[in-house]
CSV table of C-alpha atoms in Angstrom, one decimal:
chain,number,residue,atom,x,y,z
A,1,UNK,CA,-47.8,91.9,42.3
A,2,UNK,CA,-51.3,91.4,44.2
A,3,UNK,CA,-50.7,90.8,47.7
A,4,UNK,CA,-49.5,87.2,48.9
A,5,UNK,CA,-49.9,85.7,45.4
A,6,UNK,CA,-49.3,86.2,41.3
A,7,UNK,CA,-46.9,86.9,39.2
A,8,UNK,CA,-45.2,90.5,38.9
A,9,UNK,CA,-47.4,93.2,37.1
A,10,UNK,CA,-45.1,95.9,35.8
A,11,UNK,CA,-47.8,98.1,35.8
A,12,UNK,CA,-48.6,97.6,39.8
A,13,UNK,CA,-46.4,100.5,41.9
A,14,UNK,CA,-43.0,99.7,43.2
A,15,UNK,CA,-43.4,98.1,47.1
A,16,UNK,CA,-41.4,96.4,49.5
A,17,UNK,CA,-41.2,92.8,49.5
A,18,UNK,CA,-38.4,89.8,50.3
A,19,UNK,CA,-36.1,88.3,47.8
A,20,UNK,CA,-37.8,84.7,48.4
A,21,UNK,CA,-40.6,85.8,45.9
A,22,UNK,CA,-39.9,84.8,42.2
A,23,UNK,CA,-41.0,86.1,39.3
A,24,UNK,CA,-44.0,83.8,38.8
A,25,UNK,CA,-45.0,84.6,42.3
A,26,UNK,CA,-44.2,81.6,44.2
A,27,UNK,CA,-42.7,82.5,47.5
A,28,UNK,CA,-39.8,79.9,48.1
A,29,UNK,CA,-38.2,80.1,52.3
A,30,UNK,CA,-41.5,79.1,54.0
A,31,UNK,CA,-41.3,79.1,57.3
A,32,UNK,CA,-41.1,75.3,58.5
A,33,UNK,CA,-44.8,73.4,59.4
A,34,UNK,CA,-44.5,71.4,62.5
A,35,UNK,CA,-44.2,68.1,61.3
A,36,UNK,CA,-40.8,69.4,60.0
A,37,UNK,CA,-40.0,71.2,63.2
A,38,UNK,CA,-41.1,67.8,65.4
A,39,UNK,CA,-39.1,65.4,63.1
A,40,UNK,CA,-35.9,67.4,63.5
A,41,UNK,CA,-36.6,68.0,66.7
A,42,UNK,CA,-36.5,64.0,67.0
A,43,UNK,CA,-33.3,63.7,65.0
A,44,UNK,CA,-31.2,66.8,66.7
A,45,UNK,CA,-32.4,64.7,70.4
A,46,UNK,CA,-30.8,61.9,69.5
A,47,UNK,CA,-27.5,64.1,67.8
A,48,UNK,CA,-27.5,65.7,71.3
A,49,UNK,CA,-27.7,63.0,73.6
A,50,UNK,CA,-25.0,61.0,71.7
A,51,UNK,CA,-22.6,63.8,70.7
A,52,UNK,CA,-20.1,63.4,73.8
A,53,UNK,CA,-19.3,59.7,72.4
A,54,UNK,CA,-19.8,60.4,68.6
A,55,UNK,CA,-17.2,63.4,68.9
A,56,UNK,CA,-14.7,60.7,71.0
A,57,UNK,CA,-14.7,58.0,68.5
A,58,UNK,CA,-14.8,60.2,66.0
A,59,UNK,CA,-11.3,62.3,66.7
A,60,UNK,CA,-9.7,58.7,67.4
A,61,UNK,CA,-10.9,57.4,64.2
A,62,UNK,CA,-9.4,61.1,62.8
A,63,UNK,CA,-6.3,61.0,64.6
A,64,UNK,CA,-5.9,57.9,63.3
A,65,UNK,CA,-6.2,58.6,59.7
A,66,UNK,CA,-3.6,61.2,60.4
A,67,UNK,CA,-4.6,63.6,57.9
A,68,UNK,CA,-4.1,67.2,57.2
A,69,UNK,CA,-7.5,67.8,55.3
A,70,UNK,CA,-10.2,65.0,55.1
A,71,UNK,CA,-12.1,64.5,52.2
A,72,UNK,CA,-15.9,64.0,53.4
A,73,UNK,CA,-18.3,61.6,51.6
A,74,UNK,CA,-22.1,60.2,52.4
A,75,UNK,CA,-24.1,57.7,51.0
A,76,UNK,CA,-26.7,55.3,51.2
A,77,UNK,CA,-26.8,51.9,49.9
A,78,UNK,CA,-29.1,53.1,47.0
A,79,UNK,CA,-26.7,55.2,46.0
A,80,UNK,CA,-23.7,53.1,46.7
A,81,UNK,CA,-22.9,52.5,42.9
A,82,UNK,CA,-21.9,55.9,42.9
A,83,UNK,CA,-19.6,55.9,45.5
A,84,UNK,CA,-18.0,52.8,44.4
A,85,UNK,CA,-17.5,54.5,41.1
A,86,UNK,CA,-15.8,57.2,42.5
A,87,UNK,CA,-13.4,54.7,44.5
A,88,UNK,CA,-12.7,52.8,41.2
A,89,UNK,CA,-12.3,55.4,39.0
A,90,UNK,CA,-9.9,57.5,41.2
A,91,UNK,CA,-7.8,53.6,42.3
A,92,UNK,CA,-7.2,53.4,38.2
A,93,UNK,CA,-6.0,56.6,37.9
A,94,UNK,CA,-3.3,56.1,40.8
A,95,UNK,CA,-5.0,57.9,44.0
A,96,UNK,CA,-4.9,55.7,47.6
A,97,UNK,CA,-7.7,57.7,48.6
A,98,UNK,CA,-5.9,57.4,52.5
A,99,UNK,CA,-7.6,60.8,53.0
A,100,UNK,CA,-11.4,59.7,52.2
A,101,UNK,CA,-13.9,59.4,55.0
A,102,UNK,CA,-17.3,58.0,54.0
A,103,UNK,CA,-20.4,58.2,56.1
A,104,UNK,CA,-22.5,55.8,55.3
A,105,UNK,CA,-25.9,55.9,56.6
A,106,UNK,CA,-26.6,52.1,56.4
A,107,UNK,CA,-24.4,48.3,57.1
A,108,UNK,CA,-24.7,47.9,54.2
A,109,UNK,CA,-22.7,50.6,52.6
A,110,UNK,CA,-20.6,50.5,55.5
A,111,UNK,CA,-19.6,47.0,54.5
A,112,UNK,CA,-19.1,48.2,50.6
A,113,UNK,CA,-16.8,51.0,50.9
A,114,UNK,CA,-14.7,49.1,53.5
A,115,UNK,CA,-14.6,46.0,50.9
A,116,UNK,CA,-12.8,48.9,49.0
A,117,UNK,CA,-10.5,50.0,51.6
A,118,UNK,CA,-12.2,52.9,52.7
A,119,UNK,CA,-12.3,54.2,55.9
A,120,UNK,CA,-15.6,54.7,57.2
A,121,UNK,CA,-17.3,56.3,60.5
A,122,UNK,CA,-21.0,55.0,61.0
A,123,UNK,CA,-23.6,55.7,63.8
A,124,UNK,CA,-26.9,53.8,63.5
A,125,UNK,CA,-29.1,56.0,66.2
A,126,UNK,CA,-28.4,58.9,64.0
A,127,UNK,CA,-28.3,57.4,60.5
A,128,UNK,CA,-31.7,55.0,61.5
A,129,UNK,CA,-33.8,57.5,60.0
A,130,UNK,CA,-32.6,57.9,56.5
A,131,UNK,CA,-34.5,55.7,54.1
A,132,UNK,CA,-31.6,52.7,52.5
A,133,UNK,CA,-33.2,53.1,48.9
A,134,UNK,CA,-32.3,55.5,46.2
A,135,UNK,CA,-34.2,58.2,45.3
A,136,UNK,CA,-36.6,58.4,42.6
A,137,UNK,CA,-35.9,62.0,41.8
A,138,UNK,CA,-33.9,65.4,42.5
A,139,UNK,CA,-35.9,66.4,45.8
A,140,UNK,CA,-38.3,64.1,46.8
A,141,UNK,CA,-38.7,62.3,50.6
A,142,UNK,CA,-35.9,59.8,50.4
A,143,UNK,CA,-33.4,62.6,48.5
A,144,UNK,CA,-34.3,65.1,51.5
A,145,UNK,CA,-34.3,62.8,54.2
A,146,UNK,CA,-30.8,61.4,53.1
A,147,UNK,CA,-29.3,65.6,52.9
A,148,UNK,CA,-29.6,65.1,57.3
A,149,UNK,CA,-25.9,62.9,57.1
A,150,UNK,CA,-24.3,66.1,54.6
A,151,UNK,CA,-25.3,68.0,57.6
A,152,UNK,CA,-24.2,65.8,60.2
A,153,UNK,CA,-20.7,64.6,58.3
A,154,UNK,CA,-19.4,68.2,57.6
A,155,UNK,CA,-20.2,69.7,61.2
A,156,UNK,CA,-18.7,66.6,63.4
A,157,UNK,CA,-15.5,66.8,61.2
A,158,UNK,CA,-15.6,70.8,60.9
A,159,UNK,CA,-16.1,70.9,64.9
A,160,UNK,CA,-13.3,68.6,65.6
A,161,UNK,CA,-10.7,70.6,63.7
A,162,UNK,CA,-10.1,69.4,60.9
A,163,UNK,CA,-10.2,71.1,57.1
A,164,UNK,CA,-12.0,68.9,55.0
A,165,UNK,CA,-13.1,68.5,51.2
A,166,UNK,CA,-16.9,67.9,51.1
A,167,UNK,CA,-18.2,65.6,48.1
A,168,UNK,CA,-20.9,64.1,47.0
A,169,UNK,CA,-20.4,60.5,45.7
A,170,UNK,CA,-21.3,61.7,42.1
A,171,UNK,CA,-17.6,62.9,41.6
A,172,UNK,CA,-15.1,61.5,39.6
A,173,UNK,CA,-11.0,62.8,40.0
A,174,UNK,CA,-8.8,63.6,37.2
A,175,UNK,CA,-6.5,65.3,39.4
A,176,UNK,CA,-6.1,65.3,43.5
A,177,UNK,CA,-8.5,68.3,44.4
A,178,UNK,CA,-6.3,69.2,47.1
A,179,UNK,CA,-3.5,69.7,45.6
A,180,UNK,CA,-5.7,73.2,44.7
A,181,UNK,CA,-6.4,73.8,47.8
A,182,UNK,CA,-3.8,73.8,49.4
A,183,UNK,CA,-1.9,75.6,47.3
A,184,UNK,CA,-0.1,78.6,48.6
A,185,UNK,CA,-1.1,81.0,46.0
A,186,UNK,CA,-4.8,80.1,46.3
A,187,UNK,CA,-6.6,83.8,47.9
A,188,UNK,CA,-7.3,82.4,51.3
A,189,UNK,CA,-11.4,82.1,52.0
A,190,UNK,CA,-13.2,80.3,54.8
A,191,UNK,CA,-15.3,78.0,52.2
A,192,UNK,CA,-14.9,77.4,48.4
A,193,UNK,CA,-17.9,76.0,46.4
A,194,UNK,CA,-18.2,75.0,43.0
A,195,UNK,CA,-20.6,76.9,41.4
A,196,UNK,CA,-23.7,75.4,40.7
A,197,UNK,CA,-24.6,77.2,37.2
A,198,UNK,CA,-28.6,77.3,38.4
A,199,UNK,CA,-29.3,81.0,38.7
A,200,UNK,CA,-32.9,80.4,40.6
A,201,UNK,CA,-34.0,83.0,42.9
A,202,UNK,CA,-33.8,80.5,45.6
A,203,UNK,CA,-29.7,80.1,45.3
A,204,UNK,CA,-29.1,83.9,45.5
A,205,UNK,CA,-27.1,85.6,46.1
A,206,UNK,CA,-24.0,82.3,45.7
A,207,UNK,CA,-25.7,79.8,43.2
A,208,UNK,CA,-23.2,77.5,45.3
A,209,UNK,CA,-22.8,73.9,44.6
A,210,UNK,CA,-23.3,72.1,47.9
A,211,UNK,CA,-21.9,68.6,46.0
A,212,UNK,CA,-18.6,69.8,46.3
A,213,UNK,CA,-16.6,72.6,49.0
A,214,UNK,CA,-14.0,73.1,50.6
A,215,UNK,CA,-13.8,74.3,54.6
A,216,UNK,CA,-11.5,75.8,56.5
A,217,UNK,CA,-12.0,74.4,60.1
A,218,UNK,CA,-11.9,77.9,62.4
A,219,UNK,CA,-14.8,79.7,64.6
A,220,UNK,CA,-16.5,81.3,62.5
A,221,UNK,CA,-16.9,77.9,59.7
A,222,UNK,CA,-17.8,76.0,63.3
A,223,UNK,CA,-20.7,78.1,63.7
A,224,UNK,CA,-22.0,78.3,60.5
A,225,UNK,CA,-22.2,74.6,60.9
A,226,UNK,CA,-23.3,74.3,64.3
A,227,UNK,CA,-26.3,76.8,62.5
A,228,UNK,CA,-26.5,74.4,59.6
A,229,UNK,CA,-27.5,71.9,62.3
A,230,UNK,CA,-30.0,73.5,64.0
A,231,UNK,CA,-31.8,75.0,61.0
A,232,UNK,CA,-32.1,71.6,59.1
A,233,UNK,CA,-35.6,71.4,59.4
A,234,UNK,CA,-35.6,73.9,56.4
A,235,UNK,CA,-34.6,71.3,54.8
A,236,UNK,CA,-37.4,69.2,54.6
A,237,UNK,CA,-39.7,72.3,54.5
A,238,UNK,CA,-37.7,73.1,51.4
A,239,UNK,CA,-37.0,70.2,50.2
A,240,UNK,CA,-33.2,71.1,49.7
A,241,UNK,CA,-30.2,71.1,51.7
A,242,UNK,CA,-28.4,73.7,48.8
A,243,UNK,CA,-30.9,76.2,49.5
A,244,UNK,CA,-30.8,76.3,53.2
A,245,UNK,CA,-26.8,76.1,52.9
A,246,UNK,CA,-26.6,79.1,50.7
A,247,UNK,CA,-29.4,81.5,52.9
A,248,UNK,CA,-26.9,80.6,55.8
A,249,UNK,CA,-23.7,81.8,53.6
A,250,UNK,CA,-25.5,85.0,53.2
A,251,UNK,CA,-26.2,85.7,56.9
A,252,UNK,CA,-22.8,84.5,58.0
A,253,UNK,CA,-21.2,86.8,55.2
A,254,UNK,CA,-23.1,89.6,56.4
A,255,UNK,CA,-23.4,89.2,60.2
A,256,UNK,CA,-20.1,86.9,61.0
A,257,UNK,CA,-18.0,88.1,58.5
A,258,UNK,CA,-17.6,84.9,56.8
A,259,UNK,CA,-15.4,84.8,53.5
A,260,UNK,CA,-17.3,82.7,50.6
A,261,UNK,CA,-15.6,82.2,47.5
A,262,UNK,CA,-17.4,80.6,44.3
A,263,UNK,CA,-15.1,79.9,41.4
A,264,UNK,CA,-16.9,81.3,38.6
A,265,UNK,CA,-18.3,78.9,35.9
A,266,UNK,CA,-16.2,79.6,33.2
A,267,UNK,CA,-13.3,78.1,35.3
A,268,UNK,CA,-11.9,74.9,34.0
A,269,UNK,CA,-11.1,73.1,37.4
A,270,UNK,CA,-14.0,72.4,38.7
A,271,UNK,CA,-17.2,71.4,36.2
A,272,UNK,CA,-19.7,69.9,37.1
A,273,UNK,CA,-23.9,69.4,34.9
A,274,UNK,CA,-23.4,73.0,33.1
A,275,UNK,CA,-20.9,72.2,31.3
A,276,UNK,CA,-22.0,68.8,30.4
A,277,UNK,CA,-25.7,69.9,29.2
A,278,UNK,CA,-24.7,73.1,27.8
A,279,UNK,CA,-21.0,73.5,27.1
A,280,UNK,CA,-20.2,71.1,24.7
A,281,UNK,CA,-16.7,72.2,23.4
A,282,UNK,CA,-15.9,72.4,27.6
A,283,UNK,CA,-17.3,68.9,28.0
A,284,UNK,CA,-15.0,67.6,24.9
A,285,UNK,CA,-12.0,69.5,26.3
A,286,UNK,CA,-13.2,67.3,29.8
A,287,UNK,CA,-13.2,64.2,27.2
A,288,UNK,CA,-10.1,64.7,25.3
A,289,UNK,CA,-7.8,65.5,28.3
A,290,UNK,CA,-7.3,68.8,27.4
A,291,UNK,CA,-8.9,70.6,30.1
A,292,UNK,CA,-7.6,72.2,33.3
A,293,UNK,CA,-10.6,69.8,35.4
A,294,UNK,CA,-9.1,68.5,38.6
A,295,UNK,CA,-12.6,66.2,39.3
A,296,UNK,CA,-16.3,66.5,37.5
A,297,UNK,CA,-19.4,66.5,39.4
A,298,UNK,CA,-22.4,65.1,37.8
A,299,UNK,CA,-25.1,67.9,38.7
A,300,UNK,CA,-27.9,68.6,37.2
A,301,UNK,CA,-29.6,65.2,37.0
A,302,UNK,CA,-33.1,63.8,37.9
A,303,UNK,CA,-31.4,60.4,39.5
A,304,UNK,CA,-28.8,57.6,39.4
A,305,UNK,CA,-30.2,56.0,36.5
A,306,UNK,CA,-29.1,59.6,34.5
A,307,UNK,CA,-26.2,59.4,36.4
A,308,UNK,CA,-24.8,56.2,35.6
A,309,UNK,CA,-26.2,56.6,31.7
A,310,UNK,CA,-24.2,60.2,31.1
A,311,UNK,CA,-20.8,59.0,33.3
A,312,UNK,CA,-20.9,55.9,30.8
A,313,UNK,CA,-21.3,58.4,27.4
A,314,UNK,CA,-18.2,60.4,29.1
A,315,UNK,CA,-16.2,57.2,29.6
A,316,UNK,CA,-16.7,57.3,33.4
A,317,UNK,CA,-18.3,54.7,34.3
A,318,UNK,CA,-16.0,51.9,36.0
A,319,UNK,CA,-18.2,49.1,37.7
A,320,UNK,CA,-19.6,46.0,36.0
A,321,UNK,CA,-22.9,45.1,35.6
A,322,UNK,CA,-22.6,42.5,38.0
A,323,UNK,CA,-21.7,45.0,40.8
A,324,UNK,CA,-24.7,47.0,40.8
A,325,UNK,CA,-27.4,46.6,43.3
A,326,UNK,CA,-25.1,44.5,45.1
A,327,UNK,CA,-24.1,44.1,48.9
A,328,UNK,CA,-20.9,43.1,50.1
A,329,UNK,CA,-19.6,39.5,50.8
């Protein structure tokens, strides 16, 4: 290609270049502006200054709990019909969910997913910053700004010790996910990610799912977080906290000898948006009970509205009307 710009030109001679050019020729890790560098500056200030007693109440509220792996959730009250999908549909299929620790980024969801018996850990100096409302599409200001409390829940839980399952609230259980993990057989790996199905230039080289992974709480998964913290204003330079997750994967792979293990697509256990937009005998397998799925993540869509409309064709969807767009009472 030209220099800085176009699309490759097979007929151009063979030069160096980076692996964040695609094919078209748009170059995808640009370094951050400084309005990205001063906002997270602003956010990581306020992480700093109140980490002593975040990390205090947060271990009692852990101890507490008295768990051997947590399973990590965040959410915002536009998103909150999701989460209380996920508690519903996994309370009718028999699961206490004693092991679920949501981090919700508003009172409002606070007040919803303990009206369902979950336990919940919420700090409004750090959370005052992400927007309450749902986001219009995959990416845009409120979806990035809301990717800050995946950062914030996994380190403070990963620092303090403990293994934990990270999901998004777009999951649904058909099975209890850690009964996988923690399975003795299970090749032993420092993180476990879904994989996303998206082979983009911008996921290599892991296309992992950051909706749904498992972590191993040891020095070497405590600095790749600590990392993850530091480095998140890439994610509103990029738009996407996947992409800045996976880069890191890579570097701590290489440098920190970091084990990453992505279950290859074709596995049954964990689907997720490929196989519901282009597997369709998988997805009827999912449908008809006959597949090996512990949970399905619904990837792979533009907002909750899709959301909501493709768990209700899959027979997933477990709220009334009446329910959504509600606060708690």
């Amino acid at each position: 290609r030209p220099d800085h710009y176009g699309a490759l030109n097979s007929k151009m001679p063979l030069k160096l270049t980076s692996r964040a050019w695609t094919a078209a020729g748009r170059q995808e890790f640009t370094p951050p502006k400084e309005r990205h560098v001063k906002k997270h500056q602003e956010k990581l200030l306020t992480y700093l200054t109140e980490a002593v007693n975040i990390k205090s109440r947060l271990k009692t509220l852990l101890q507490k709990m008295n768990q051997k792996t947590v399973v990590v959730l965040t959410c915002n009250h536009g998103q909150s019909e999701l989460l209380m999908n996920f508690a519903c549909s996994a309370r009718a299929r028999g699961f206490d969910l004693l092991n679920v620790l949501v981090f919700p980024t508003d009172m409002e969801t606070k007040e919803l997913a303990e009206g369902m018996g979950l336990a919940t850990f919420y700090e409004e100096k750090i959370m005052a910053s992400i927007p309450k409302a749902e986001a219009s599409v995959y990416g845009d200001s409120i979806f990035t700004s809301v990717m800050f409390a995946k950062v914030l829940c996994v380190q403070l839980v990963n620092e303090l010790g403990y293994d934990l399952l990270f999901q998004d609230a777009d999951v649904v259980w058909y099975k209890d996910p850690l009964d996988y993990f923690h399975d003795k057989s299970l090749p032993e790996f420092d993180i476990y990610f879904q994989d996303d199905g998206s082979r983009q230039e911008r996921y290599a080289p892991y296309s992992a799912n950051t909706g749904f992974y498992y972590v191993r709480s040891n020095d070497v998964t405590k600095h790749l977080f600590r990392h993850m913290l530091y480095s998140s204003d890439l994610i509103d330079a990029w738009n996407s906290h996947q992409q800045v997750l996976i880069s890191l994967l890579a570097e701590h792979s290489s440098v920190m000898g970091l084990s990453v293990k992505i279950f290859p697509k074709e596995m049954e256990e964990f689907p997720g948006g490929l196989q519901y937009h282009r597997k369709k005998e998988s997805l009827k397998k999912i449908i008809s009970g006959d597949s090996k799925a512990y949970i399905f993540h619904m990837s792979w869509t533009n907002n909750k509205k899709d959301k909501l409309k493709f768990f209700q064709q899959m027979g997933e969807w477990y709220l009334n009307e009446q329910c959504i767009g509600k606060e708690a009472h």
